[in-house]
Amino acid sequence: MALYTELFCKLLGMNEDRCELIKRASPLHDIGKVGIPDAILHKPGKLTPEEWEIMKTHAQLGQDMLSGSDLALFQIGATIAGNHHEKWNGSGYPRGLKGEDIPLEGRIVALADVFDALGSDRCYKQAWPLDQVLALIKEEKGEHFDPLLVDLMLANDLAATLENATDNLLRAGYALRQMVLNKTGMSA
């Protein structure tokens, strides 16, 4: 998800330092989930309405955890954590911000996170095929997602770039694992 975030930042023309800072802060988006009970976090099925209300508190919890720091990384992380579930049309949470009232970092991570979540296996669902992920993102342009970011994604064939980057990371991780196993004499 961090690499997806970095690609969006670069397409928006941010300088290298800003891109790197947002990329490094983006994995903090869900840090507030440490305050969510494991029974809810790891539930294999659909959450009840009460459980969903508890789950939604993670955005504010994350922002509160990080916002007291003087470090730029944590300040951006707080902004991301508190805004990555806001929606362009104002129907998101925790504050129901709308459009450009949502900090850009939150809008970027919102799209990167959904792209990553839908395209990846989770304990409660299987990964969606890329064409279905893109169809949902197009459908949610101007509703959930910033229209400019969706247009950038589609115009630059960012989905293919993102998918290739993920494949390359997986291959690199597998190769590293094999090297460690071979060097230690262990088997998989």
PDB file of C-alpha atoms in Angstrom:
ATOM      1  CA  MET A   1       0.000   0.000   0.000  1.00  0.00           C
ATOM      2  CA  ALA A   2       2.899   2.359   0.718  1.00  0.00           C
ATOM      3  CA  LEU A   3       4.267   1.907  -2.804  1.00  0.00           C
ATOM      4  CA  TYR A   4       0.841   2.695  -4.257  1.00  0.00           C
ATOM      5  CA  THR A   5       0.756   5.845  -2.152  1.00  0.00           C
ATOM      6  CA  GLU A   6       4.214   6.853  -3.385  1.00  0.00           C
ATOM      7  CA  LEU A   7       3.166   6.418  -7.018  1.00  0.00           C
ATOM      8  CA  PHE A   8       0.166   8.700  -6.517  1.00  0.00           C
ATOM      9  CA  CYS A   9       2.382  11.319  -4.860  1.00  0.00           C
ATOM     10  CA  LYS A  10       4.796  11.224  -7.795  1.00  0.00           C
ATOM     11  CA  LEU A  11       1.965  11.527 -10.325  1.00  0.00           C
ATOM     12  CA  LEU A  12       0.739  14.578  -8.425  1.00  0.00           C
ATOM     13  CA  GLY A  13       4.188  16.145  -8.864  1.00  0.00           C
ATOM     14  CA  MET A  14       5.183  16.212  -5.209  1.00  0.00           C
ATOM     15  CA  ASN A  15       8.884  16.589  -4.515  1.00  0.00           C
ATOM     16  CA  GLU A  16      10.896  13.486  -3.642  1.00  0.00           C
ATOM     17  CA  ASP A  17      11.118  14.253   0.097  1.00  0.00           C
ATOM     18  CA  ARG A  18       7.353  14.759   0.386  1.00  0.00           C
ATOM     19  CA  CYS A  19       6.678  11.545  -1.562  1.00  0.00           C
ATOM     20  CA  GLU A  20       9.015   9.616   0.713  1.00  0.00           C
ATOM     21  CA  LEU A  21       7.497  11.073   3.881  1.00  0.00           C
ATOM     22  CA  ILE A  22       3.941  10.214   2.836  1.00  0.00           C
ATOM     23  CA  LYS A  23       5.029   6.754   1.684  1.00  0.00           C
ATOM     24  CA  ARG A  24       6.662   6.067   5.065  1.00  0.00           C
ATOM     25  CA  ALA A  25       3.663   7.436   6.996  1.00  0.00           C
ATOM     26  CA  SER A  26       1.016   5.604   4.991  1.00  0.00           C
ATOM     27  CA  PRO A  27       1.416   2.226   6.776  1.00  0.00           C
ATOM     28  CA  LEU A  28       0.333   4.031   9.954  1.00  0.00           C
ATOM     29  CA  HIS A  29      -3.163   4.485   8.495  1.00  0.00           C
ATOM     30  CA  ASP A  30      -4.645   1.641  10.545  1.00  0.00           C
ATOM     31  CA  ILE A  31      -2.535   2.008  13.713  1.00  0.00           C
ATOM     32  CA  GLY A  32      -5.715   2.770  15.636  1.00  0.00           C
ATOM     33  CA  LYS A  33      -6.744  -0.857  15.153  1.00  0.00           C
ATOM     34  CA  VAL A  34      -4.528  -1.705  18.133  1.00  0.00           C
ATOM     35  CA  GLY A  35      -7.419  -0.321  20.176  1.00  0.00           C
ATOM     36  CA  ILE A  36      -9.987  -2.625  18.546  1.00  0.00           C
ATOM     37  CA  PRO A  37     -10.731  -5.996  20.190  1.00  0.00           C
ATOM     38  CA  ASP A  38      -9.199  -8.979  18.367  1.00  0.00           C
ATOM     39  CA  ALA A  39     -12.604 -10.672  18.208  1.00  0.00           C
ATOM     40  CA  ILE A  40     -13.780  -7.841  15.959  1.00  0.00           C
ATOM     41  CA  LEU A  41     -10.527  -7.336  14.050  1.00  0.00           C
ATOM     42  CA  HIS A  42     -10.158 -10.984  13.079  1.00  0.00           C
ATOM     43  CA  LYS A  43     -13.801 -11.947  12.751  1.00  0.00           C
ATOM     44  CA  PRO A  44     -14.076 -14.101   9.616  1.00  0.00           C
ATOM     45  CA  GLY A  45     -17.641 -13.002   8.823  1.00  0.00           C
ATOM     46  CA  LYS A  46     -19.562  -9.775   8.499  1.00  0.00           C
ATOM     47  CA  LEU A  47     -19.491  -7.436  11.492  1.00  0.00           C
ATOM     48  CA  THR A  48     -22.695  -6.662  13.369  1.00  0.00           C
ATOM     49  CA  PRO A  49     -23.807  -2.992  13.377  1.00  0.00           C
ATOM     50  CA  GLU A  50     -22.443  -2.651  16.923  1.00  0.00           C
ATOM     51  CA  GLU A  51     -19.101  -4.218  15.949  1.00  0.00           C
ATOM     52  CA  TRP A  52     -18.914  -1.946  12.898  1.00  0.00           C
ATOM     53  CA  GLU A  53     -19.350   1.141  15.097  1.00  0.00           C
ATOM     54  CA  ILE A  54     -16.456  -0.053  17.261  1.00  0.00           C
ATOM     55  CA  MET A  55     -14.316  -0.781  14.173  1.00  0.00           C
ATOM     56  CA  LYS A  56     -14.925   2.721  12.823  1.00  0.00           C
ATOM     57  CA  THR A  57     -13.324   4.242  15.923  1.00  0.00           C
ATOM     58  CA  HIS A  58      -9.894   3.097  14.708  1.00  0.00           C
ATOM     59  CA  ALA A  59      -9.489   6.171  12.497  1.00  0.00           C
ATOM     60  CA  GLN A  60      -9.861   8.639  15.364  1.00  0.00           C
ATOM     61  CA  LEU A  61      -7.874   6.392  17.723  1.00  0.00           C
ATOM     62  CA  GLY A  62      -4.984   6.369  15.242  1.00  0.00           C
ATOM     63  CA  GLN A  63      -5.060  10.112  14.765  1.00  0.00           C
ATOM     64  CA  ASP A  64      -5.124  10.657  18.521  1.00  0.00           C
ATOM     65  CA  MET A  65      -2.180   8.288  19.044  1.00  0.00           C
ATOM     66  CA  LEU A  66       0.053  10.054  16.540  1.00  0.00           C
ATOM     67  CA  SER A  67      -1.020  13.693  16.696  1.00  0.00           C
ATOM     68  CA  GLY A  68       0.950  14.622  19.818  1.00  0.00           C
ATOM     69  CA  SER A  69       4.316  14.018  18.178  1.00  0.00           C
ATOM     70  CA  ASP A  70       6.615  16.710  16.834  1.00  0.00           C
ATOM     71  CA  LEU A  71       7.998  14.301  14.223  1.00  0.00           C
ATOM     72  CA  ALA A  72       6.833  15.035  10.676  1.00  0.00           C
ATOM     73  CA  LEU A  73       6.385  11.313  10.023  1.00  0.00           C
ATOM     74  CA  PHE A  74       3.895  10.985  12.878  1.00  0.00           C
ATOM     75  CA  GLN A  75       2.155  14.256  12.054  1.00  0.00           C
ATOM     76  CA  ILE A  76       1.496  13.063   8.492  1.00  0.00           C
ATOM     77  CA  GLY A  77       0.636   9.625   9.907  1.00  0.00           C
ATOM     78  CA  ALA A  78      -1.956  11.250  12.185  1.00  0.00           C
ATOM     79  CA  THR A  79      -3.499  13.074   9.227  1.00  0.00           C
ATOM     80  CA  ILE A  80      -3.612   9.858   7.219  1.00  0.00           C
ATOM     81  CA  ALA A  81      -4.990   7.745  10.086  1.00  0.00           C
ATOM     82  CA  GLY A  82      -7.739  10.241  10.824  1.00  0.00           C
ATOM     83  CA  ASN A  83      -8.802  10.824   7.219  1.00  0.00           C
ATOM     84  CA  HIS A  84      -8.325   7.667   5.162  1.00  0.00           C
ATOM     85  CA  HIS A  85     -11.979   6.633   5.667  1.00  0.00           C
ATOM     86  CA  GLU A  86     -13.439   9.999   4.713  1.00  0.00           C
ATOM     87  CA  LYS A  87     -15.246   9.947   1.360  1.00  0.00           C
ATOM     88  CA  TRP A  88     -15.290  12.562  -1.379  1.00  0.00           C
ATOM     89  CA  ASN A  89     -19.109  12.878  -1.087  1.00  0.00           C
ATOM     90  CA  GLY A  90     -18.999  13.458   2.688  1.00  0.00           C
ATOM     91  CA  SER A  91     -20.421  10.077   3.738  1.00  0.00           C
ATOM     92  CA  GLY A  92     -17.213   8.774   5.308  1.00  0.00           C
ATOM     93  CA  TYR A  93     -15.969   8.746   8.867  1.00  0.00           C
ATOM     94  CA  PRO A  94     -14.947   9.839  11.480  1.00  0.00           C
ATOM     95  CA  ARG A  95     -15.959  13.456  10.701  1.00  0.00           C
ATOM     96  CA  GLY A  96     -17.898  13.241   7.435  1.00  0.00           C
ATOM     97  CA  LEU A  97     -15.505  15.580   5.623  1.00  0.00           C
ATOM     98  CA  LYS A  98     -16.228  16.248   1.958  1.00  0.00           C
ATOM     99  CA  GLY A  99     -14.172  16.924  -1.165  1.00  0.00           C
ATOM    100  CA  GLU A 100     -11.075  19.025  -0.731  1.00  0.00           C
ATOM    101  CA  ASP A 101     -11.835  19.466   2.979  1.00  0.00           C
ATOM    102  CA  ILE A 102     -10.293  15.991   3.283  1.00  0.00           C
ATOM    103  CA  PRO A 103      -6.498  16.376   3.479  1.00  0.00           C
ATOM    104  CA  LEU A 104      -4.817  15.205   0.279  1.00  0.00           C
ATOM    105  CA  GLU A 105      -2.777  12.582   2.152  1.00  0.00           C
ATOM    106  CA  GLY A 106      -6.012  11.019   3.411  1.00  0.00           C
ATOM    107  CA  ARG A 107      -7.549  10.994  -0.083  1.00  0.00           C
ATOM    108  CA  ILE A 108      -4.442   9.369  -1.557  1.00  0.00           C
ATOM    109  CA  VAL A 109      -4.297   6.651   1.100  1.00  0.00           C
ATOM    110  CA  ALA A 110      -8.059   6.056   0.828  1.00  0.00           C
ATOM    111  CA  LEU A 111      -7.656   5.049  -2.819  1.00  0.00           C
ATOM    112  CA  ALA A 112      -4.374   3.177  -2.338  1.00  0.00           C
ATOM    113  CA  ASP A 113      -5.810   1.272   0.641  1.00  0.00           C
ATOM    114  CA  VAL A 114      -8.989   0.210  -1.178  1.00  0.00           C
ATOM    115  CA  PHE A 115      -7.009  -0.818  -4.256  1.00  0.00           C
ATOM    116  CA  ASP A 116      -4.707  -2.904  -2.056  1.00  0.00           C
ATOM    117  CA  ALA A 117      -7.475  -4.351   0.138  1.00  0.00           C
ATOM    118  CA  LEU A 118      -9.706  -5.428  -2.738  1.00  0.00           C
ATOM    119  CA  GLY A 119      -6.816  -6.909  -4.693  1.00  0.00           C
ATOM    120  CA  SER A 120      -5.467  -8.894  -1.742  1.00  0.00           C
ATOM    121  CA  ASP A 121      -6.663 -11.954   0.157  1.00  0.00           C
ATOM    122  CA  ARG A 122      -7.948 -11.231   3.663  1.00  0.00           C
ATOM    123  CA  CYS A 123      -9.178 -13.534   6.448  1.00  0.00           C
ATOM    124  CA  TYR A 124     -12.742 -12.613   5.503  1.00  0.00           C
ATOM    125  CA  LYS A 125     -12.502 -12.534   1.664  1.00  0.00           C
ATOM    126  CA  GLN A 126     -10.531 -13.558  -1.398  1.00  0.00           C
ATOM    127  CA  ALA A 127      -8.778 -11.065  -3.661  1.00  0.00           C
ATOM    128  CA  TRP A 128     -10.876  -9.550  -6.429  1.00  0.00           C
ATOM    129  CA  PRO A 129      -9.695  -9.729 -10.049  1.00  0.00           C
ATOM    130  CA  LEU A 130      -8.110  -6.468 -11.256  1.00  0.00           C
ATOM    131  CA  ASP A 131     -10.950  -5.685 -13.687  1.00  0.00           C
ATOM    132  CA  GLN A 132     -13.489  -5.827 -10.830  1.00  0.00           C
ATOM    133  CA  VAL A 133     -11.306  -3.633  -8.609  1.00  0.00           C
ATOM    134  CA  LEU A 134     -11.029  -1.037 -11.372  1.00  0.00           C
ATOM    135  CA  ALA A 135     -14.778  -1.193 -12.088  1.00  0.00           C
ATOM    136  CA  LEU A 136     -15.520  -0.400  -8.438  1.00  0.00           C
ATOM    137  CA  ILE A 137     -12.987   2.438  -8.369  1.00  0.00           C
ATOM    138  CA  LYS A 138     -14.521   3.951 -11.531  1.00  0.00           C
ATOM    139  CA  GLU A 139     -17.995   3.591 -10.033  1.00  0.00           C
ATOM    140  CA  GLU A 140     -16.856   5.318  -6.821  1.00  0.00           C
ATOM    141  CA  LYS A 141     -15.153   8.240  -8.607  1.00  0.00           C
ATOM    142  CA  GLY A 142     -16.599  11.399  -7.085  1.00  0.00           C
ATOM    143  CA  GLU A 143     -18.436   9.369  -4.448  1.00  0.00           C
ATOM    144  CA  HIS A 144     -15.801   7.619  -2.351  1.00  0.00           C
ATOM    145  CA  PHE A 145     -12.684   8.755  -4.206  1.00  0.00           C
ATOM    146  CA  ASP A 146     -11.197  12.047  -5.336  1.00  0.00           C
ATOM    147  CA  PRO A 147     -12.004  12.247  -9.085  1.00  0.00           C
ATOM    148  CA  LEU A 148      -8.547  13.659  -9.872  1.00  0.00           C
ATOM    149  CA  LEU A 149      -6.826  10.660  -8.263  1.00  0.00           C
ATOM    150  CA  VAL A 150      -9.045   8.180 -10.100  1.00  0.00           C
ATOM    151  CA  ASP A 151      -8.350   9.972 -13.389  1.00  0.00           C
ATOM    152  CA  LEU A 152      -4.594   9.901 -12.664  1.00  0.00           C
ATOM    153  CA  MET A 153      -4.809   6.192 -11.899  1.00  0.00           C
ATOM    154  CA  LEU A 154      -6.638   5.382 -15.109  1.00  0.00           C
ATOM    155  CA  ALA A 155      -4.784   7.790 -17.421  1.00  0.00           C
ATOM    156  CA  ASN A 156      -1.389   6.506 -16.341  1.00  0.00           C
ATOM    157  CA  ASP A 157      -2.375   2.830 -16.301  1.00  0.00           C
ATOM    158  CA  LEU A 158      -1.428   2.969 -12.649  1.00  0.00           C
ATOM    159  CA  ALA A 159      -3.347  -0.215 -11.899  1.00  0.00           C
ATOM    160  CA  ALA A 160      -1.013  -2.248 -14.118  1.00  0.00           C
ATOM    161  CA  THR A 161       2.011  -0.497 -12.618  1.00  0.00           C
ATOM    162  CA  LEU A 162       0.737  -1.218  -9.121  1.00  0.00           C
ATOM    163  CA  GLU A 163      -0.020  -4.842  -9.905  1.00  0.00           C
ATOM    164  CA  ASN A 164       3.446  -5.320 -11.447  1.00  0.00           C
ATOM    165  CA  ALA A 165       5.097  -3.664  -8.433  1.00  0.00           C
ATOM    166  CA  THR A 166       3.232  -6.040  -6.127  1.00  0.00           C
ATOM    167  CA  ASP A 167       4.221  -9.056  -8.220  1.00  0.00           C
ATOM    168  CA  ASN A 168       7.861  -7.950  -8.171  1.00  0.00           C
ATOM    169  CA  LEU A 169       7.792  -7.522  -4.383  1.00  0.00           C
ATOM    170  CA  LEU A 170       6.265 -10.967  -3.936  1.00  0.00           C
ATOM    171  CA  ARG A 171       8.916 -12.529  -6.182  1.00  0.00           C
ATOM    172  CA  ALA A 172      11.686 -10.682  -4.317  1.00  0.00           C
ATOM    173  CA  GLY A 173      10.268 -11.819  -0.971  1.00  0.00           C
ATOM    174  CA  TYR A 174      10.086 -15.418  -2.168  1.00  0.00           C
ATOM    175  CA  ALA A 175      13.664 -15.261  -3.492  1.00  0.00           C
ATOM    176  CA  LEU A 176      14.910 -13.817  -0.194  1.00  0.00           C
ATOM    177  CA  ARG A 177      13.072 -16.529   1.743  1.00  0.00           C
ATOM    178  CA  GLN A 178      14.651 -19.214  -0.448  1.00  0.00           C
ATOM    179  CA  MET A 179      18.123 -17.711   0.073  1.00  0.00           C
ATOM    180  CA  VAL A 180      17.668 -17.748   3.847  1.00  0.00           C
ATOM    181  CA  LEU A 181      16.357 -21.313   3.778  1.00  0.00           C
ATOM    182  CA  ASN A 182      19.232 -22.469   1.571  1.00  0.00           C
ATOM    183  CA  LYS A 183      21.843 -20.689   3.668  1.00  0.00           C
ATOM    184  CA  THR A 184      20.510 -22.099   6.934  1.00  0.00           C
ATOM    185  CA  GLY A 185      19.872 -25.570   5.534  1.00  0.00           C
ATOM    186  CA  MET A 186      16.223 -25.354   6.544  1.00  0.00           C
ATOM    187  CA  SER A 187      13.337 -26.448   4.365  1.00  0.00           C
ATOM    188  CA  ALA A 188       9.994 -24.722   3.772  1.00  0.00           C
TER     189      ALA A 188
END
